[in-house]
PDB file of C-alpha atoms in Angstrom:
ATOM      1  CA  MET V   1     -84.124  -2.562 -16.619  1.00 38.00           C
ATOM      2  CA  VAL V   2     -87.632  -1.507 -17.639  1.00 37.00           C
ATOM      3  CA  VAL V   3     -87.113   1.697 -15.671  1.00 39.00           C
ATOM      4  CA  THR V   4     -84.789   2.402 -18.169  1.00 40.00           C
ATOM      5  CA  GLU V   5     -86.217   2.401 -21.167  1.00 41.00           C
ATOM      6  CA  VAL V   6     -89.214   4.107 -20.543  1.00 40.00           C
ATOM      7  CA  THR V   7     -86.828   6.354 -18.635  1.00 42.00           C
ATOM      8  CA  GLU V   8     -85.027   7.156 -21.982  1.00 49.00           C
ATOM      9  CA  THR V   9     -88.331   6.830 -23.812  1.00 71.00           C
ATOM     10  CA  LEU V  10     -89.554   9.583 -21.891  1.00 78.00           C
ATOM     11  CA  GLY V  11     -86.312  11.531 -22.949  1.00 80.00           C
ATOM     12  CA  GLY V  12     -86.423  10.737 -26.047  1.00 86.00           C
ATOM     13  CA  SER V  13     -89.966  12.043 -26.272  1.00 89.00           C
ATOM     14  CA  ALA V  14     -88.506  15.489 -24.553  1.00 91.00           C
ATOM     15  CA  PHE V  15     -86.237  15.702 -26.834  1.00 92.00           C
ATOM     16  CA  LYS V  16     -87.836  15.770 -30.061  1.00 90.00           C
ATOM     17  CA  ARG V  17     -90.479  18.726 -29.078  1.00 92.00           C
ATOM     18  CA  LEU V  18     -88.573  20.862 -27.012  1.00 93.00           C
ATOM     19  CA  LYS V  19     -86.437  20.649 -30.148  1.00 89.00           C
ATOM     20  CA  ALA V  20     -89.600  21.251 -32.444  1.00 87.00           C
ATOM     21  CA  MET V  21     -90.390  24.763 -30.639  1.00 89.00           C
ATOM     22  CA  ILE V  22     -87.284  25.802 -31.008  1.00 88.00           C
ATOM     23  CA  LEU V  23     -87.049  25.483 -34.473  1.00 82.00           C
ATOM     24  CA  ASP V  24     -89.932  26.228 -34.413  1.00 79.00           C
ATOM     25  CA  GLY V  25     -89.356  29.387 -33.327  1.00 80.00           C
ATOM     26  CA  THR V  26     -92.024  28.614 -30.011  1.00 87.00           C
ATOM     27  CA  LEU V  27     -88.695  28.730 -27.951  1.00 90.00           C
ATOM     28  CA  GLU V  28     -87.115  31.828 -28.712  1.00 87.00           C
ATOM     29  CA  PRO V  29     -82.956  32.800 -28.421  1.00 87.00           C
ATOM     30  CA  GLY V  30     -81.339  33.322 -24.867  1.00 90.00           C
ATOM     31  CA  MET V  31     -85.546  31.804 -23.315  1.00 92.00           C
ATOM     32  CA  ARG V  32     -84.217  29.869 -19.969  1.00 95.00           C
ATOM     33  CA  LEU V  33     -85.075  26.186 -20.610  1.00 95.00           C
ATOM     34  CA  SER V  34     -85.947  25.290 -16.484  1.00 93.00           C
ATOM     35  CA  GLU V  35     -86.319  21.465 -15.648  1.00 93.00           C
ATOM     36  CA  LYS V  36     -88.945  22.112 -13.376  1.00 93.00           C
ATOM     37  CA  LYS V  37     -91.692  23.846 -16.130  1.00 94.00           C
ATOM     38  CA  PHE V  38     -90.480  21.532 -18.951  1.00 93.00           C
ATOM     39  CA  ALA V  39     -91.573  18.720 -16.525  1.00 93.00           C
ATOM     40  CA  ASP V  40     -95.109  20.175 -16.101  1.00 92.00           C
ATOM     41  CA  LEU V  41     -95.442  21.011 -19.743  1.00 91.00           C
ATOM     42  CA  LEU V  42     -93.771  18.430 -21.435  1.00 91.00           C
ATOM     43  CA  GLY V  43     -96.530  15.736 -17.951  1.00 91.00           C
ATOM     44  CA  VAL V  44     -93.423  13.878 -16.843  1.00 92.00           C
ATOM     45  CA  SER V  45     -90.697  14.432 -14.360  1.00 92.00           C
ATOM     46  CA  ARG V  46     -88.070  16.230 -14.168  1.00 92.00           C
ATOM     47  CA  THR V  47     -85.603  13.953 -15.150  1.00 92.00           C
ATOM     48  CA  PRO V  48     -86.307  13.439 -18.717  1.00 92.00           C
ATOM     49  CA  VAL V  49     -86.642  16.794 -19.339  1.00 94.00           C
ATOM     50  CA  ARG V  50     -82.562  17.345 -18.067  1.00 93.00           C
ATOM     51  CA  GLU V  51     -81.881  14.145 -20.666  1.00 93.00           C
ATOM     52  CA  ALA V  52     -83.425  16.227 -23.234  1.00 94.00           C
ATOM     53  CA  ILE V  53     -81.582  19.461 -22.704  1.00 95.00           C
ATOM     54  CA  SER V  54     -78.185  18.322 -22.332  1.00 94.00           C
ATOM     55  CA  GLN V  55     -79.064  16.744 -25.787  1.00 92.00           C
ATOM     56  CA  LEU V  56     -79.766  19.864 -26.917  1.00 92.00           C
ATOM     57  CA  ILE V  57     -76.372  21.272 -25.888  1.00 93.00           C
ATOM     58  CA  SER V  58     -74.715  18.794 -27.019  1.00 89.00           C
ATOM     59  CA  GLU V  59     -76.208  19.326 -30.662  1.00 85.00           C
ATOM     60  CA  GLY V  60     -75.631  22.953 -30.134  1.00 85.00           C
ATOM     61  CA  LEU V  61     -79.097  24.258 -30.359  1.00 88.00           C
ATOM     62  CA  ALA V  62     -78.795  25.305 -26.291  1.00 92.00           C
ATOM     63  CA  VAL V  63     -75.856  26.043 -24.154  1.00 92.00           C
ATOM     64  CA  ARG V  64     -75.393  26.691 -20.304  1.00 93.00           C
ATOM     65  CA  SER V  65     -74.869  30.859 -19.656  1.00 90.00           C
ATOM     66  CA  PRO V  66     -72.208  31.588 -17.348  1.00 90.00           C
ATOM     67  CA  GLY V  67     -74.236  30.882 -14.337  1.00 89.00           C
ATOM     68  CA  GLY V  68     -74.645  27.386 -15.860  1.00 90.00           C
ATOM     69  CA  THR V  69     -78.260  27.258 -16.414  1.00 93.00           C
ATOM     70  CA  PRO V  70     -79.699  25.769 -20.080  1.00 95.00           C
ATOM     71  CA  VAL V  71     -80.774  28.661 -22.199  1.00 95.00           C
ATOM     72  CA  VAL V  72     -81.435  28.227 -25.917  1.00 92.00           C
ATOM     73  CA  ASN V  73     -79.292  29.170 -28.263  1.00 89.00           C
ATOM     74  CA  ARG V  74     -78.271  32.920 -29.966  1.00 85.00           C
ATOM     75  CA  ILE V  75     -76.295  32.228 -33.109  1.00 80.00           C
ATOM     76  CA  SER V  76     -74.520  35.266 -34.319  1.00 81.00           C
ATOM     77  CA  LEU V  77     -75.256  36.247 -37.736  1.00 81.00           C
ATOM     78  CA  ASN V  78     -70.722  35.723 -38.300  1.00 86.00           C
ATOM     79  CA  ASP V  79     -71.843  32.242 -36.864  1.00 86.00           C
ATOM     80  CA  LEU V  80     -74.972  31.807 -39.736  1.00 86.00           C
ATOM     81  CA  MET V  81     -72.932  33.020 -42.547  1.00 89.00           C
ATOM     82  CA  GLU V  82     -69.543  30.866 -41.303  1.00 92.00           C
ATOM     83  CA  ILE V  83     -72.174  28.022 -41.201  1.00 91.00           C
ATOM     84  CA  LEU V  84     -73.232  28.229 -44.247  1.00 91.00           C
ATOM     85  CA  HIS V  85     -70.207  28.391 -45.740  1.00 93.00           C
ATOM     86  CA  VAL V  86     -68.934  25.297 -44.265  1.00 95.00           C
ATOM     87  CA  ARG V  87     -72.396  23.449 -45.534  1.00 94.00           C
ATOM     88  CA  SER V  88     -72.098  24.859 -48.870  1.00 95.00           C
ATOM     89  CA  LEU V  89     -68.065  23.406 -49.327  1.00 94.00           C
ATOM     90  CA  LEU V  90     -69.766  20.107 -47.305  1.00 95.00           C
ATOM     91  CA  GLU V  91     -72.956  20.086 -49.353  1.00 96.00           C
ATOM     92  CA  CYS V  92     -71.182  20.786 -53.036  1.00 96.00           C
ATOM     93  CA  GLU V  93     -69.216  18.313 -52.336  1.00 95.00           C
ATOM     94  CA  ALA V  94     -72.213  15.657 -51.794  1.00 95.00           C
ATOM     95  CA  ALA V  95     -73.620  16.639 -54.921  1.00 96.00           C
ATOM     96  CA  ARG V  96     -70.617  16.285 -57.228  1.00 96.00           C
ATOM     97  CA  LYS V  97     -70.167  12.480 -55.315  1.00 94.00           C
ATOM     98  CA  ALA V  98     -73.933  11.993 -55.727  1.00 95.00           C
ATOM     99  CA  ALA V  99     -74.183  12.634 -59.233  1.00 96.00           C
ATOM    100  CA  LEU V 100     -71.252  10.105 -59.728  1.00 94.00           C
ATOM    101  CA  ALA V 101     -72.707   7.258 -57.439  1.00 89.00           C
ATOM    102  CA  GLY V 102     -75.060   5.609 -59.249  1.00 78.00           C
ATOM    103  CA  ASP V 103     -78.915   5.096 -60.206  1.00 79.00           C
ATOM    104  CA  VAL V 104     -79.574   3.473 -56.558  1.00 76.00           C
ATOM    105  CA  SER V 105     -81.219   6.644 -55.621  1.00 87.00           C
ATOM    106  CA  ASP V 106     -83.316   7.876 -58.626  1.00 92.00           C
ATOM    107  CA  ASP V 107     -86.473   6.721 -57.198  1.00 94.00           C
ATOM    108  CA  GLU V 108     -86.244   9.022 -54.184  1.00 95.00           C
ATOM    109  CA  LEU V 109     -84.768  11.606 -55.879  1.00 96.00           C
ATOM    110  CA  LYS V 110     -87.132  12.065 -59.118  1.00 96.00           C
ATOM    111  CA  ALA V 111     -89.853  11.376 -56.444  1.00 97.00           C
ATOM    112  CA  ILE V 112     -88.949  14.382 -54.634  1.00 97.00           C
ATOM    113  CA  ARG V 113     -88.740  15.973 -57.562  1.00 97.00           C
ATOM    114  CA  GLN V 114     -92.173  15.789 -58.079  1.00 96.00           C
ATOM    115  CA  ARG V 115     -93.155  16.698 -54.372  1.00 96.00           C
ATOM    116  CA  VAL V 116     -91.166  19.975 -55.829  1.00 96.00           C
ATOM    117  CA  GLU V 117     -93.393  20.367 -59.008  1.00 96.00           C
ATOM    118  CA  ARG V 118     -96.329  20.087 -57.105  1.00 94.00           C
ATOM    119  CA  PHE V 119     -95.805  23.034 -54.769  1.00 93.00           C
ATOM    120  CA  LEU V 120     -95.159  24.978 -57.467  1.00 94.00           C
ATOM    121  CA  GLN V 121     -98.660  23.811 -59.710  1.00 93.00           C
ATOM    122  CA  GLY V 122    -100.976  23.415 -56.544  1.00 88.00           C
ATOM    123  CA  GLN V 123    -101.842  24.811 -53.554  1.00 80.00           C
ATOM    124  CA  ARG V 124     -98.148  26.561 -51.664  1.00 84.00           C
ATOM    125  CA  PRO V 125     -97.731  24.516 -49.083  1.00 87.00           C
ATOM    126  CA  SER V 126     -97.176  25.443 -45.056  1.00 83.00           C
ATOM    127  CA  ALA V 127     -93.555  26.252 -44.061  1.00 77.00           C
ATOM    128  CA  THR V 128     -93.637  23.175 -42.338  1.00 79.00           C
ATOM    129  CA  GLU V 129     -93.999  21.312 -45.383  1.00 86.00           C
ATOM    130  CA  HIS V 130     -91.226  22.869 -47.306  1.00 85.00           C
ATOM    131  CA  SER V 131     -88.747  22.383 -44.895  1.00 83.00           C
ATOM    132  CA  GLU V 132     -89.592  18.782 -44.705  1.00 88.00           C
ATOM    133  CA  LEU V 133     -89.205  18.471 -48.496  1.00 92.00           C
ATOM    134  CA  ASP V 134     -85.877  20.242 -47.584  1.00 90.00           C
ATOM    135  CA  ILE V 135     -84.783  18.087 -45.280  1.00 89.00           C
ATOM    136  CA  ASP V 136     -85.389  14.803 -47.422  1.00 93.00           C
ATOM    137  CA  LEU V 137     -83.344  16.507 -50.297  1.00 95.00           C
ATOM    138  CA  HIS V 138     -80.548  17.337 -48.689  1.00 93.00           C
ATOM    139  CA  ASN V 139     -80.345  14.125 -46.583  1.00 92.00           C
ATOM    140  CA  LEU V 140     -80.633  12.090 -49.226  1.00 94.00           C
ATOM    141  CA  ILE V 141     -77.851  14.229 -51.338  1.00 95.00           C
ATOM    142  CA  ALA V 142     -75.622  13.219 -48.463  1.00 92.00           C
ATOM    143  CA  ARG V 143     -76.148  10.232 -47.976  1.00 92.00           C
ATOM    144  CA  MET V 144     -76.195   9.612 -51.789  1.00 92.00           C
ATOM    145  CA  GLY V 145     -71.898  10.606 -51.255  1.00 83.00           C
ATOM    146  CA  GLY V 146     -71.672   7.657 -49.164  1.00 81.00           C
ATOM    147  CA  SER V 147     -70.004   8.680 -46.077  1.00 84.00           C
ATOM    148  CA  LYS V 148     -71.606   8.264 -42.560  1.00 87.00           C
ATOM    149  CA  LEU V 149     -69.512  11.190 -41.205  1.00 89.00           C
ATOM    150  CA  LEU V 150     -70.376  13.885 -44.323  1.00 89.00           C
ATOM    151  CA  THR V 151     -73.868  13.187 -43.277  1.00 89.00           C
ATOM    152  CA  GLU V 152     -73.748  13.330 -39.793  1.00 89.00           C
ATOM    153  CA  LEU V 153     -71.823  17.005 -40.437  1.00 90.00           C
ATOM    154  CA  ILE V 154     -74.278  18.557 -43.093  1.00 90.00           C
ATOM    155  CA  ASP V 155     -77.176  17.637 -40.688  1.00 88.00           C
ATOM    156  CA  ARG V 156     -75.724  19.208 -37.485  1.00 86.00           C
ATOM    157  CA  LEU V 157     -74.891  22.135 -39.562  1.00 88.00           C
ATOM    158  CA  LYS V 158     -78.847  22.124 -41.800  1.00 86.00           C
ATOM    159  CA  LEU V 159     -80.350  21.821 -38.323  1.00 82.00           C
ATOM    160  CA  LYS V 160     -78.984  25.219 -36.735  1.00 80.00           C
ATOM    161  CA  THR V 161     -79.902  27.333 -39.760  1.00 80.00           C
ATOM    162  CA  ARG V 162     -83.244  25.849 -39.536  1.00 76.00           C
ATOM    163  CA  MET V 163     -84.764  29.247 -38.000  1.00 61.00           C
ATOM    164  CA  TYR V 164     -83.826  30.516 -41.000  1.00 56.00           C
ATOM    165  CA  ASP V 165     -85.440  28.559 -42.788  1.00 54.00           C
ATOM    166  CA  GLN V 166     -86.622  29.283 -46.523  1.00 44.00           C
ATOM    167  CA  GLY V 167     -90.199  28.628 -45.363  1.00 47.00           C
ATOM    168  CA  SER V 168     -90.287  31.511 -43.631  1.00 56.00           C
ATOM    169  CA  ILE V 169     -88.580  33.863 -46.325  1.00 64.00           C
ATOM    170  CA  PRO V 170     -92.093  34.186 -48.581  1.00 65.00           C
ATOM    171  CA  ASP V 171     -89.358  35.407 -51.248  1.00 77.00           C
ATOM    172  CA  ARG V 172     -87.345  32.337 -51.351  1.00 83.00           C
ATOM    173  CA  PHE V 173     -90.121  29.942 -52.384  1.00 88.00           C
ATOM    174  CA  VAL V 174     -90.250  30.005 -56.172  1.00 92.00           C
ATOM    175  CA  PRO V 175     -86.767  30.692 -56.089  1.00 93.00           C
ATOM    176  CA  GLY V 176     -85.421  27.886 -53.853  1.00 93.00           C
ATOM    177  CA  CYS V 177     -87.720  25.322 -55.691  1.00 95.00           C
ATOM    178  CA  HIS V 178     -86.100  25.873 -59.431  1.00 97.00           C
ATOM    179  CA  GLU V 179     -83.565  25.591 -57.533  1.00 97.00           C
ATOM    180  CA  HIS V 180     -83.996  22.472 -56.095  1.00 97.00           C
ATOM    181  CA  ILE V 181     -85.234  20.930 -59.367  1.00 98.00           C
ATOM    182  CA  ALA V 182     -81.968  22.251 -61.254  1.00 98.00           C
ATOM    183  CA  ILE V 183     -79.885  20.492 -58.765  1.00 98.00           C
ATOM    184  CA  ILE V 184     -81.942  17.256 -59.017  1.00 97.00           C
ATOM    185  CA  ASP V 185     -81.551  17.255 -62.762  1.00 98.00           C
ATOM    186  CA  ALA V 186     -78.193  17.761 -62.674  1.00 98.00           C
ATOM    187  CA  ILE V 187     -77.885  14.668 -60.132  1.00 97.00           C
ATOM    188  CA  LEU V 188     -79.377  12.650 -62.656  1.00 96.00           C
ATOM    189  CA  ASP V 189     -77.962  13.431 -65.199  1.00 96.00           C
ATOM    190  CA  ARG V 190     -74.936  12.355 -64.012  1.00 96.00           C
ATOM    191  CA  ASP V 191     -72.890  15.937 -63.869  1.00 97.00           C
ATOM    192  CA  ALA V 192     -71.603  15.989 -60.715  1.00 97.00           C
ATOM    193  CA  GLU V 193     -70.394  19.813 -62.008  1.00 97.00           C
ATOM    194  CA  ALA V 194     -73.463  21.159 -62.807  1.00 98.00           C
ATOM    195  CA  ALA V 195     -74.554  19.374 -59.640  1.00 98.00           C
ATOM    196  CA  SER V 196     -72.091  21.454 -57.041  1.00 97.00           C
ATOM    197  CA  ASP V 197     -72.883  24.313 -58.933  1.00 98.00           C
ATOM    198  CA  ALA V 198     -76.106  24.031 -58.299  1.00 98.00           C
ATOM    199  CA  MET V 199     -75.401  23.707 -55.134  1.00 97.00           C
ATOM    200  CA  LYS V 200     -73.140  26.443 -54.720  1.00 97.00           C
ATOM    201  CA  LEU V 201     -76.061  28.500 -56.407  1.00 97.00           C
ATOM    202  CA  HIS V 202     -78.546  27.623 -54.322  1.00 96.00           C
ATOM    203  CA  LEU V 203     -76.679  26.945 -50.194  1.00 94.00           C
ATOM    204  CA  LYS V 204     -75.382  31.326 -52.056  1.00 94.00           C
ATOM    205  CA  ASN V 205     -78.581  32.257 -52.845  1.00 93.00           C
ATOM    206  CA  VAL V 206     -80.111  31.131 -49.283  1.00 88.00           C
ATOM    207  CA  ARG V 207     -77.388  33.535 -47.829  1.00 88.00           C
ATOM    208  CA  GLU V 208     -77.848  36.439 -49.464  1.00 88.00           C
ATOM    209  CA  SER V 209     -81.484  36.196 -48.386  1.00 85.00           C
ATOM    210  CA  ILE V 210     -80.933  35.231 -44.641  1.00 79.00           C
ATOM    211  CA  ILE V 211     -78.598  38.465 -44.689  1.00 79.00           C
ATOM    212  CA  SER V 212     -81.117  40.413 -46.534  1.00 79.00           C
ATOM    213  CA  HIS V 213     -84.380  39.192 -44.543  1.00 73.00           C
ATOM    214  CA  ILE V 214     -82.062  40.561 -40.623  1.00 69.00           C
ATOM    215  CA  TYR V 215     -81.920  43.593 -42.978  1.00 67.00           C
ATOM    216  CA  HIS V 216     -85.114  44.352 -44.570  1.00 63.00           C
ATOM    217  CA  PRO V 217     -87.480  41.978 -42.258  1.00 55.00           C
ATOM    218  CA  PHE V 218     -89.914  43.818 -44.022  1.00 55.00           C
TER     219      PHE V 218
END
């Protein structure tokens, strides 16, 4: 029993570390995920790495090549645009429902708003800090919608767009902060339509900035 619990803990730790390496670009799309290589790198046996790779595949961060070798997933532009379209449908609904949910999460929303304002008024945060705020806000809005399934779907789709996070597109930082504030304010004002519209505009601008960044990276 003890061995099983240790194995699960090591597998979970290996998964988190490999996932972070994919999301920060250390492991690039198409890179082979070798059990032996990453077992040596992470200082664990191959079993936890095998478990971690299976979980990466289940979350869509890795796939098996035609030969069966696990590799970091490569999301095409068409896939990304489809993901953002579905995210817009789901997250606009989540924002609308959040505005109608009452004041149970107002303090959390206000705290995130203060973080956004500090970003705008003070030293520019790192890409990681900005990404964490973005994740916190979108996850909170999804949870406020009151649907566990909706929250899970949004989280899984957002995960697949992390490599194009706003923090890695400098021109999106200030506009993105103001868009976040507009979404928060609409929810705090209990204006469901304004919250939905603000989220729709935000994700539309994210989509356009990603396309621009891909075709005009410099």
